mmCIF file of C-alpha atoms in Angstrom:
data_model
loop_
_atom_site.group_PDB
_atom_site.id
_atom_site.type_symbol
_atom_site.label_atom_id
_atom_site.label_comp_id
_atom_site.label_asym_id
_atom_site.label_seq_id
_atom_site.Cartn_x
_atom_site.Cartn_y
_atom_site.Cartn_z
ATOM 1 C CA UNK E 1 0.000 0.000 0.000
ATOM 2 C CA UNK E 2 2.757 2.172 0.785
ATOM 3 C CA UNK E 3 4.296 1.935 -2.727
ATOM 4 C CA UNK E 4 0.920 2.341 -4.177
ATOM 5 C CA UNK E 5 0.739 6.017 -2.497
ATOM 6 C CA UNK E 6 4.275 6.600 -3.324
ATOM 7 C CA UNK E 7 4.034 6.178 -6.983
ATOM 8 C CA UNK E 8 0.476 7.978 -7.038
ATOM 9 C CA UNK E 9 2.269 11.020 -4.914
ATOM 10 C CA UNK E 10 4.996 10.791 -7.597
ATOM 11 C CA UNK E 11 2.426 10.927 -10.568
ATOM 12 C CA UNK E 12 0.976 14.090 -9.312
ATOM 13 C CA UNK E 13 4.283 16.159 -8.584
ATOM 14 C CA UNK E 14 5.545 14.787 -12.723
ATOM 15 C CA UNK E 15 2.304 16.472 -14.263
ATOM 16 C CA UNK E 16 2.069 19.925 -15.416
ATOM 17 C CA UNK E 17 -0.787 21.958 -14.132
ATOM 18 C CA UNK E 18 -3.502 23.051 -16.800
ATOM 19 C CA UNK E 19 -3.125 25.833 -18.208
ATOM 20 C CA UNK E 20 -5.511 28.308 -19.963
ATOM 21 C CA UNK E 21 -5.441 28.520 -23.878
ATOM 22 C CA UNK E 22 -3.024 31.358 -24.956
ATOM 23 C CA UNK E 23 -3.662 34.062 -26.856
ATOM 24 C CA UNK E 24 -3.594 33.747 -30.597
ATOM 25 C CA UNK E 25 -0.286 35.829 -31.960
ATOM 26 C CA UNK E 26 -1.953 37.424 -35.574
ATOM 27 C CA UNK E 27 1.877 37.195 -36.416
ATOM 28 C CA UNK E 28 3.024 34.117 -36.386
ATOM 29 C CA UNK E 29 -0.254 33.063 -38.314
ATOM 30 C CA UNK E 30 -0.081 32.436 -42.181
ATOM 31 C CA UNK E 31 -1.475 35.626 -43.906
ATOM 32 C CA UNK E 32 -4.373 34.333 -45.534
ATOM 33 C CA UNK E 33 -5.914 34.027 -41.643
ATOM 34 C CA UNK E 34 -4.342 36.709 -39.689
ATOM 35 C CA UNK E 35 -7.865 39.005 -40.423
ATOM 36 C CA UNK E 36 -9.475 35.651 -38.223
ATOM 37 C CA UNK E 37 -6.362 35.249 -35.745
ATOM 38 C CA UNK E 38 -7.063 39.362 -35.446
ATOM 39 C CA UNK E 39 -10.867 38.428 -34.340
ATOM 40 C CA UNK E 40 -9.895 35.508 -32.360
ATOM 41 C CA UNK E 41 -7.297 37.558 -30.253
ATOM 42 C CA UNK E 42 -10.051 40.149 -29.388
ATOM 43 C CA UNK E 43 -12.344 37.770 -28.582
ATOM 44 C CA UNK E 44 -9.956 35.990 -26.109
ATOM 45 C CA UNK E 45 -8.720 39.644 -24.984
ATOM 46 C CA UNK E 46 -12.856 40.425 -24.590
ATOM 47 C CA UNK E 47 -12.912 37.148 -22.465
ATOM 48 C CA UNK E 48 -10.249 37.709 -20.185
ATOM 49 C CA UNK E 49 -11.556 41.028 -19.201
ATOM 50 C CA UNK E 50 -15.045 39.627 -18.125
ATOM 51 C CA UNK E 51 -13.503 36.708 -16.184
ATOM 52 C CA UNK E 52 -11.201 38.755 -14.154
ATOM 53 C CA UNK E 53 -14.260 41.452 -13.644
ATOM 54 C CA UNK E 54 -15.920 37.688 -12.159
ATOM 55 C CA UNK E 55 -12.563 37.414 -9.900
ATOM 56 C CA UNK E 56 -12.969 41.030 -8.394
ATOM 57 C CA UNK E 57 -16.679 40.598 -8.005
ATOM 58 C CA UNK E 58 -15.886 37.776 -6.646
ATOM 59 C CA UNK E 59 -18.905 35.522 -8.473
ATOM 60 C CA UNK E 60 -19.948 32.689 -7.725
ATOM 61 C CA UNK E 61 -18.693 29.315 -9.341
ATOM 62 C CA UNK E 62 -22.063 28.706 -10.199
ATOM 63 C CA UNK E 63 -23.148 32.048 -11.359
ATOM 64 C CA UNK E 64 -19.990 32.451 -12.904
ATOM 65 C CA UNK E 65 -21.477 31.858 -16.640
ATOM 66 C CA UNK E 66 -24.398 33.806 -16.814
ATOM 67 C CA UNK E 67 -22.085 36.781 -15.149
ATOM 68 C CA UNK E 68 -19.479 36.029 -18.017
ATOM 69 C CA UNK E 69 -22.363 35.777 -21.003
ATOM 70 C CA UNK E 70 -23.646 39.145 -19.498
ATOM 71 C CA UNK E 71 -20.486 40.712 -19.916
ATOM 72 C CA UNK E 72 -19.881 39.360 -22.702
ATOM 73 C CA UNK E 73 -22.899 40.755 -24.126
ATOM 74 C CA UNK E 74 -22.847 44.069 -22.784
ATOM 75 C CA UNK E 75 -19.254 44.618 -24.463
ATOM 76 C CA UNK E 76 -20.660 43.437 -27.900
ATOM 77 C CA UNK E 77 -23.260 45.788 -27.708
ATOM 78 C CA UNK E 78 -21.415 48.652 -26.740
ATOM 79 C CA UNK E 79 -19.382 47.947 -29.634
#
């Protein structure tokens, strides 16, 4: 049992903890999709700045989408 917990306590310190998706560099993306690498940047960019507006509010985990589609929307139409 002992070795069991070992190796498990071993597996968990080896793996990398997951990370978020980066953001899309319009430069280092062929030119025939930099115009949608452009849109997917300020999307991400648009996303970022409604989850960390969640962090300060401090939302719930469970209200946490509805908060995030609000903001979401509320940018988009101020837009």
């Amino acid at each position: 049992m002992k070795s069991f917990i070992f190796i498990a306590a071993i597996a968990l310190l080896a793996t990398a903890p997951a990370r978020s998706q980066p953001l899309v560099d319009p430069n280092k993306v062929a030119p025939e999709y930099r115009e949608a690498a452009e849109k997917r940047r300020a999307e991400q960019l648009r996303q970022r700045e409604c989850a960390m507006k969640a962090d300060l509010v401090k939302v719930l985990p469970r209200d946490r989408t509805a908060f995030l589609n609000h903001c979401l929307d509320t940018m988009a139409a101020k837009q």
